[in-house]
Every structure is written in C-alpha cells, then in structure tokens.
Amino acid sequence: MPSNAIQAAVAALQNNEIVAMPTETVYGLAGNAYSEVAVQKIFALKNRPHYNPLIVHIKSAHYLQQVAKNIPVVAIQLADAFWPGPLTLVLEKQDHIPDLVTGGKNTVGVRVPGHPIALELLEALDFPLAAPSANPFGSISPTTAKHVADYFTGTLDIILDGGSCDKGIESTIVGFENGEPILYRQGSTKTEDIEKITGVLKMRVHANNESVVAPGMLSKHYAPSTTTILTDDITSDIQKYSDKRIGVLQLSPTTLPSFVIAVETLSQTGNLEEAAKNLYAAMHRLDHQNLDLIIAQKMPAVGMGLAINDKLERAATK
Ligand code: TXA
Ligand code: MG
C-alpha cells in the first residue's frame, strides 16, 4: 500500500498537476507525459524554452515500445544493461508523444529511473512521466527535497522527499544517428561502461549558438549565480584573488590559506563517485555565501571525473 504522500502525488498527477519526485540522479519535476496541459505546466514552472525537450520516465524497459519505435538493437542492449538507472536513450518517438515533450523533434529521450519512490509512482500510474531536473532553467540541479523547496515553494504543492540523490548528477544521454550510438550528455553512467557495449562512442561536439542536439549541452548550464572559475592549479589561482571573498570547491582535503572564506571538499578520500554525489549540494551551499568568486578544482579526467568536469566547465562559462 503506497504511503499517503505517494497517494497524494498519484492523485495530483492524474489531475494534470506537477509533482517533484526524487530520482537516483537529481530531483525531477514530473507530469503526465501524454498530457499537453501537464507538460505545459512543467515548462512554465521551470521557465524553460520550448525547444528544450523533456525526458520521459517509464516503469520498465518493457514499456519502451509504448513511447519509441524503430529501436536499434544496441539501444535494447543498453536498456537491459543499465535500467533502472541513469542512462537516457534518445529514440524515434511514437506519434502520440506530444511535440511539446520533444521540443518538436521526432525523437524522444527515455529512461527508467533507479529510485524506489519514482518507480512506485510510475507503478501506480498508467502513463509515463515527463520530468526535467527540478530547477529553474540554467540553475544548479537539486539533489535534496530542500533544494527543490528553495526554488519552488509557493509554486509547487507536492515535493516527495526521497533523501539525497545517490548519484548526484544527471543521467548520461545517448542518441542514435544512422543506427550509430552518439554521446549527447555526460552523466552518471560512465562513458567507459557504455563503451563496453557500444565500442568507442562518438561525442557530439557543440558550441553555444550552434543547433543544439541535447540542450543540456548548452555551454552555460548548471550554473551558480556566483562567478566560478575552474582550475588545474588551485594554489596559484587562490593567490591571484587574495583580495576577494573566495570559496573553494575541491576534490579532497588540502591546506588552504586562511583568507579563503568557504571550503567544500567533495570526498575525504578523493573518491569520484562520492564527489559526484556531493557536487550540486556543495555548489548550492557556496552559492548562498555571498562570495565574489568560487574557485573549483578540475577533477582527474577518469571515470566520474569526466562528467563532474563537464558540469564544472558549464558552471564556469561566462
Ligand atoms: O537524470 C536526469 O536525466 C534527470 C532526472 C530527473 O531524470 N532529468 C534531467 O532532465 O536531467 P533535464 O530536462 O534537466 O535534461 C534533459 C536533457 C536536456 O538536455 C534535453 O535537451 C535532453 O535531455 N533531451 C531530452 N529529449 C531529447 C531528445 N529527443 N533529443 C535530444 N536531447 C533530448
Ligand atoms: Mg536540467
């Protein structure tokens, strides 16, 4: 029997309302993916441009055919390997998926989320859930219910609290062009793990005003309002800005000069999975300290370090 909170969320979703739900990556703003009314509300809440499509969340790979068609064999292999989990597949859409969900594209992004609350919601519903990250467009993604409440109190009635998200950064996105898998967004499923199935993945390179394949690729994204710089050499960059109110975002403990006002250490042991999990909460905290500058340390370019660096680069883009 679902809890009262989940029952209330189910009723709201059936009524075309929007609900914040936890996933294993970040919190999402969920609505009935088949309802233009609900999807329109998601765009309005997020202040998100309509060209930027939403990910459709389904309860299991078994339901994939209901939202996508002409699915490449390798996509099925990826779904079998990584779902439920942080991998989004961009596939040819079924006709009944509203254009509003897909930003007018003939493709749809789809995944099975790996969080018990998200799965429980989906189990109780007879439609899939469109859900972008639960943050206003362009700002830092939420990894706790409190982050969501800070953004949307007053405009969003139901926020399901599922604790801190396990993975901490968004799903990895893979699309298919002429049957060939292409990496559209780095995320919580490691590229090297996907490549065990696909072979070496091509990556969509992009610059800001070029036509955007996955708008999570917009170079400015995931951004704190505080100016952020990304560096290989924290020690010398800190010295350059010693007259400023500085916050530091670092992987593991180091000795820092006393004029540094705020320090966020992502993992005591330098573990990159743990660092990913802590990344956005650390960025939220630093962003609330009235700093002149956040100096972020580049992660080692392996495993989850690649996805963390990608998010930090976007946070640091002017
Ligand atoms: O981990 C996640 O993926 C989270 C949780 C809530 O599931 N969701 C998320 O959604 O990050 P959002 O809207 O913040 O980012 C979705 C990304 C966007 O960059 C969007 O452009 C891309 O997915 N996307 C969705 N559908 C697409 C499509 N048909 N073609 C290309 N990119 C697509
Ligand atoms: Mg987002």
PDB file of N, CA and C in Angstrom, residues 186 203 205-206 208 216-224 226-232 249 279-280 283 294-301 305-318:
ATOM      1  N   GLN A 186      27.289  13.874 -20.955  1.00  0.00           N
ATOM      2  CA  GLN A 186      27.963  13.060 -19.942  1.00  0.00           C
ATOM      3  C   GLN A 186      27.131  13.074 -18.676  1.00  0.00           C
ATOM      4  N   MET A 203      31.226  11.610 -29.774  1.00  0.00           N
ATOM      5  CA  MET A 203      30.597  12.611 -28.945  1.00  0.00           C
ATOM      6  C   MET A 203      30.177  13.762 -29.830  1.00  0.00           C
ATOM      7  N   VAL A 205      30.101  17.253 -30.630  1.00  0.00           N
ATOM      8  CA  VAL A 205      30.733  18.489 -30.190  1.00  0.00           C
ATOM      9  C   VAL A 205      29.799  19.645 -30.484  1.00  0.00           C
ATOM     10  N   HIS A 206      29.965  20.708 -29.772  1.00  0.00           N
ATOM     11  CA  HIS A 206      28.985  21.787 -29.874  1.00  0.00           C
ATOM     12  C   HIS A 206      29.605  23.087 -29.426  1.00  0.00           C
ATOM     13  N   ASN A 208      28.181  27.278 -28.408  1.00  0.00           N
ATOM     14  CA  ASN A 208      26.960  27.816 -27.834  1.00  0.00           C
ATOM     15  C   ASN A 208      25.818  28.053 -28.803  1.00  0.00           C
ATOM     16  N   GLY A 216      21.038  20.137 -22.847  1.00  0.00           N
ATOM     17  CA  GLY A 216      21.916  20.012 -21.683  1.00  0.00           C
ATOM     18  C   GLY A 216      23.342  20.285 -22.095  1.00  0.00           C
ATOM     19  N   MET A 217      23.551  20.360 -23.415  1.00  0.00           N
ATOM     20  CA  MET A 217      24.864  20.661 -23.941  1.00  0.00           C
ATOM     21  C   MET A 217      25.091  22.156 -24.096  1.00  0.00           C
ATOM     22  N   LEU A 218      24.090  22.985 -23.863  1.00  0.00           N
ATOM     23  CA  LEU A 218      24.334  24.428 -23.885  1.00  0.00           C
ATOM     24  C   LEU A 218      25.527  24.692 -22.997  1.00  0.00           C
ATOM     25  N   SER A 219      26.484  25.493 -23.479  1.00  0.00           N
ATOM     26  CA  SER A 219      27.693  25.552 -22.669  1.00  0.00           C
ATOM     27  C   SER A 219      27.446  26.162 -21.298  1.00  0.00           C
ATOM     28  N   LYS A 220      26.533  27.154 -21.225  1.00  0.00           N
ATOM     29  CA  LYS A 220      26.241  27.689 -19.895  1.00  0.00           C
ATOM     30  C   LYS A 220      25.075  26.909 -19.290  1.00  0.00           C
ATOM     31  N   HIS A 221      25.295  26.243 -18.195  1.00  0.00           N
ATOM     32  CA  HIS A 221      24.270  25.376 -17.624  1.00  0.00           C
ATOM     33  C   HIS A 221      24.715  25.025 -16.215  1.00  0.00           C
ATOM     34  N   TYR A 222      23.836  24.506 -15.408  1.00  0.00           N
ATOM     35  CA  TYR A 222      24.216  24.038 -14.073  1.00  0.00           C
ATOM     36  C   TYR A 222      24.940  25.135 -13.300  1.00  0.00           C
ATOM     37  N   ALA A 223      24.520  26.389 -13.488  1.00  0.00           N
ATOM     38  CA  ALA A 223      25.376  27.480 -13.060  1.00  0.00           C
ATOM     39  C   ALA A 223      24.971  28.086 -11.735  1.00  0.00           C
ATOM     40  N   PRO A 224      25.948  28.260 -10.827  1.00  0.00           N
ATOM     41  CA  PRO A 224      25.708  29.084  -9.652  1.00  0.00           C
ATOM     42  C   PRO A 224      25.597  30.539 -10.094  1.00  0.00           C
ATOM     43  N   THR A 226      27.092  32.859  -8.492  1.00  0.00           N
ATOM     44  CA  THR A 226      28.436  33.377  -8.192  1.00  0.00           C
ATOM     45  C   THR A 226      29.391  33.041  -9.341  1.00  0.00           C
ATOM     46  N   THR A 227      30.229  34.014  -9.709  1.00  0.00           N
ATOM     47  CA  THR A 227      31.243  33.760 -10.739  1.00  0.00           C
ATOM     48  C   THR A 227      32.098  32.570 -10.320  1.00  0.00           C
ATOM     49  N   THR A 228      32.302  31.671 -11.249  1.00  0.00           N
ATOM     50  CA  THR A 228      33.020  30.438 -10.940  1.00  0.00           C
ATOM     51  C   THR A 228      34.165  30.252 -11.922  1.00  0.00           C
ATOM     52  N   ILE A 229      35.343  29.928 -11.413  1.00  0.00           N
ATOM     53  CA  ILE A 229      36.426  29.565 -12.326  1.00  0.00           C
ATOM     54  C   ILE A 229      36.874  28.143 -12.027  1.00  0.00           C
ATOM     55  N   LEU A 230      37.321  27.493 -13.077  1.00  0.00           N
ATOM     56  CA  LEU A 230      37.747  26.104 -12.973  1.00  0.00           C
ATOM     57  C   LEU A 230      39.250  26.086 -13.219  1.00  0.00           C
ATOM     58  N   THR A 231      39.984  25.401 -12.363  1.00  0.00           N
ATOM     59  CA  THR A 231      41.435  25.464 -12.477  1.00  0.00           C
ATOM     60  C   THR A 231      42.102  24.119 -12.195  1.00  0.00           C
ATOM     61  N   ASP A 232      43.289  23.953 -12.814  1.00  0.00           N
ATOM     62  CA  ASP A 232      44.142  22.790 -12.533  1.00  0.00           C
ATOM     63  C   ASP A 232      45.028  23.068 -11.338  1.00  0.00           C
ATOM     64  N   LEU A 249      36.048  24.871  -4.117  1.00  0.00           N
ATOM     65  CA  LEU A 249      35.395  23.571  -4.306  1.00  0.00           C
ATOM     66  C   LEU A 249      36.496  22.609  -4.727  1.00  0.00           C
ATOM     67  N   LEU A 279      28.442  16.965  -5.327  1.00  0.00           N
ATOM     68  CA  LEU A 279      28.774  18.156  -6.129  1.00  0.00           C
ATOM     69  C   LEU A 279      27.731  19.272  -6.051  1.00  0.00           C
ATOM     70  N   TYR A 280      26.476  18.967  -6.409  1.00  0.00           N
ATOM     71  CA  TYR A 280      25.496  20.057  -6.512  1.00  0.00           C
ATOM     72  C   TYR A 280      25.150  20.645  -5.144  1.00  0.00           C
ATOM     73  N   MET A 283      27.762  23.071  -4.434  1.00  0.00           N
ATOM     74  CA  MET A 283      27.595  24.285  -5.240  1.00  0.00           C
ATOM     75  C   MET A 283      26.464  25.148  -4.694  1.00  0.00           C
ATOM     76  N   ILE A 294      33.934  31.646  -6.861  1.00  0.00           N
ATOM     77  CA  ILE A 294      34.132  30.244  -6.496  1.00  0.00           C
ATOM     78  C   ILE A 294      35.290  29.720  -7.347  1.00  0.00           C
ATOM     79  N   ILE A 295      36.300  29.168  -6.700  1.00  0.00           N
ATOM     80  CA  ILE A 295      37.401  28.538  -7.440  1.00  0.00           C
ATOM     81  C   ILE A 295      37.225  27.031  -7.312  1.00  0.00           C
ATOM     82  N   ALA A 296      36.974  26.394  -8.461  1.00  0.00           N
ATOM     83  CA  ALA A 296      36.715  24.954  -8.456  1.00  0.00           C
ATOM     84  C   ALA A 296      37.917  24.223  -9.041  1.00  0.00           C
ATOM     85  N   GLN A 297      38.205  23.111  -8.411  1.00  0.00           N
ATOM     86  CA  GLN A 297      39.348  22.308  -8.849  1.00  0.00           C
ATOM     87  C   GLN A 297      38.903  21.299  -9.909  1.00  0.00           C
ATOM     88  N   LYS A 298      39.675  21.235 -10.985  1.00  0.00           N
ATOM     89  CA  LYS A 298      39.403  20.206 -12.003  1.00  0.00           C
ATOM     90  C   LYS A 298      39.636  18.828 -11.415  1.00  0.00           C
ATOM     91  N   MET A 299      38.745  17.896 -11.723  1.00  0.00           N
ATOM     92  CA  MET A 299      38.881  16.512 -11.235  1.00  0.00           C
ATOM     93  C   MET A 299      39.818  15.741 -12.157  1.00  0.00           C
ATOM     94  N   PRO A 300      40.406  14.644 -11.677  1.00  0.00           N
ATOM     95  CA  PRO A 300      41.144  13.764 -12.581  1.00  0.00           C
ATOM     96  C   PRO A 300      40.212  13.300 -13.712  1.00  0.00           C
ATOM     97  N   ALA A 301      40.732  13.285 -14.937  1.00  0.00           N
ATOM     98  CA  ALA A 301      39.884  13.014 -16.102  1.00  0.00           C
ATOM     99  C   ALA A 301      39.690  11.518 -16.335  1.00  0.00           C
ATOM    100  N   GLY A 305      35.025  11.499 -12.959  1.00  0.00           N
ATOM    101  CA  GLY A 305      35.722  12.785 -13.043  1.00  0.00           C
ATOM    102  C   GLY A 305      35.384  13.519 -14.334  1.00  0.00           C
ATOM    103  N   LEU A 306      35.189  12.774 -15.428  1.00  0.00           N
ATOM    104  CA  LEU A 306      34.870  13.392 -16.725  1.00  0.00           C
ATOM    105  C   LEU A 306      33.528  14.118 -16.666  1.00  0.00           C
ATOM    106  N   ALA A 307      32.518  13.457 -16.102  1.00  0.00           N
ATOM    107  CA  ALA A 307      31.196  14.082 -16.036  1.00  0.00           C
ATOM    108  C   ALA A 307      31.206  15.265 -15.067  1.00  0.00           C
ATOM    109  N   ILE A 308      31.926  15.118 -13.950  1.00  0.00           N
ATOM    110  CA  ILE A 308      31.995  16.243 -12.999  1.00  0.00           C
ATOM    111  C   ILE A 308      32.661  17.438 -13.680  1.00  0.00           C
ATOM    112  N   ASN A 309      33.766  17.207 -14.387  1.00  0.00           N
ATOM    113  CA  ASN A 309      34.449  18.304 -15.084  1.00  0.00           C
ATOM    114  C   ASN A 309      33.532  18.964 -16.107  1.00  0.00           C
ATOM    115  N   ASP A 310      32.741  18.154 -16.801  1.00  0.00           N
ATOM    116  CA  ASP A 310      31.800  18.709 -17.781  1.00  0.00           C
ATOM    117  C   ASP A 310      30.830  19.675 -17.092  1.00  0.00           C
ATOM    118  N   LYS A 311      30.278  19.276 -15.948  1.00  0.00           N
ATOM    119  CA  LYS A 311      29.340  20.159 -15.234  1.00  0.00           C
ATOM    120  C   LYS A 311      30.076  21.405 -14.728  1.00  0.00           C
ATOM    121  N   LEU A 312      31.295  21.215 -14.219  1.00  0.00           N
ATOM    122  CA  LEU A 312      32.039  22.370 -13.695  1.00  0.00           C
ATOM    123  C   LEU A 312      32.400  23.348 -14.817  1.00  0.00           C
ATOM    124  N   GLU A 313      32.759  22.817 -15.982  1.00  0.00           N
ATOM    125  CA  GLU A 313      33.064  23.710 -17.113  1.00  0.00           C
ATOM    126  C   GLU A 313      31.857  24.560 -17.466  1.00  0.00           C
ATOM    127  N   ARG A 314      30.673  23.942 -17.448  1.00  0.00           N
ATOM    128  CA  ARG A 314      29.465  24.709 -17.774  1.00  0.00           C
ATOM    129  C   ARG A 314      29.156  25.737 -16.670  1.00  0.00           C
ATOM    130  N   ALA A 315      29.406  25.343 -15.419  1.00  0.00           N
ATOM    131  CA  ALA A 315      29.177  26.287 -14.316  1.00  0.00           C
ATOM    132  C   ALA A 315      30.124  27.484 -14.450  1.00  0.00           C
ATOM    133  N   ALA A 316      31.295  27.246 -15.030  1.00  0.00           N
ATOM    134  CA  ALA A 316      32.318  28.291 -15.109  1.00  0.00           C
ATOM    135  C   ALA A 316      32.219  29.124 -16.384  1.00  0.00           C
ATOM    136  N   THR A 317      31.326  28.749 -17.290  1.00  0.00           N
ATOM    137  CA  THR A 317      31.216  29.510 -18.551  1.00  0.00           C
ATOM    138  C   THR A 317      30.537  30.844 -18.286  1.00  0.00           C
ATOM    139  N   LYS A 318      31.142  31.917 -18.785  1.00  0.00           N
ATOM    140  CA  LYS A 318      30.564  33.260 -18.604  1.00  0.00           C
ATOM    141  C   LYS A 318      29.312  33.416 -19.448  1.00  0.00           C
TER     142      LYS A 318
END
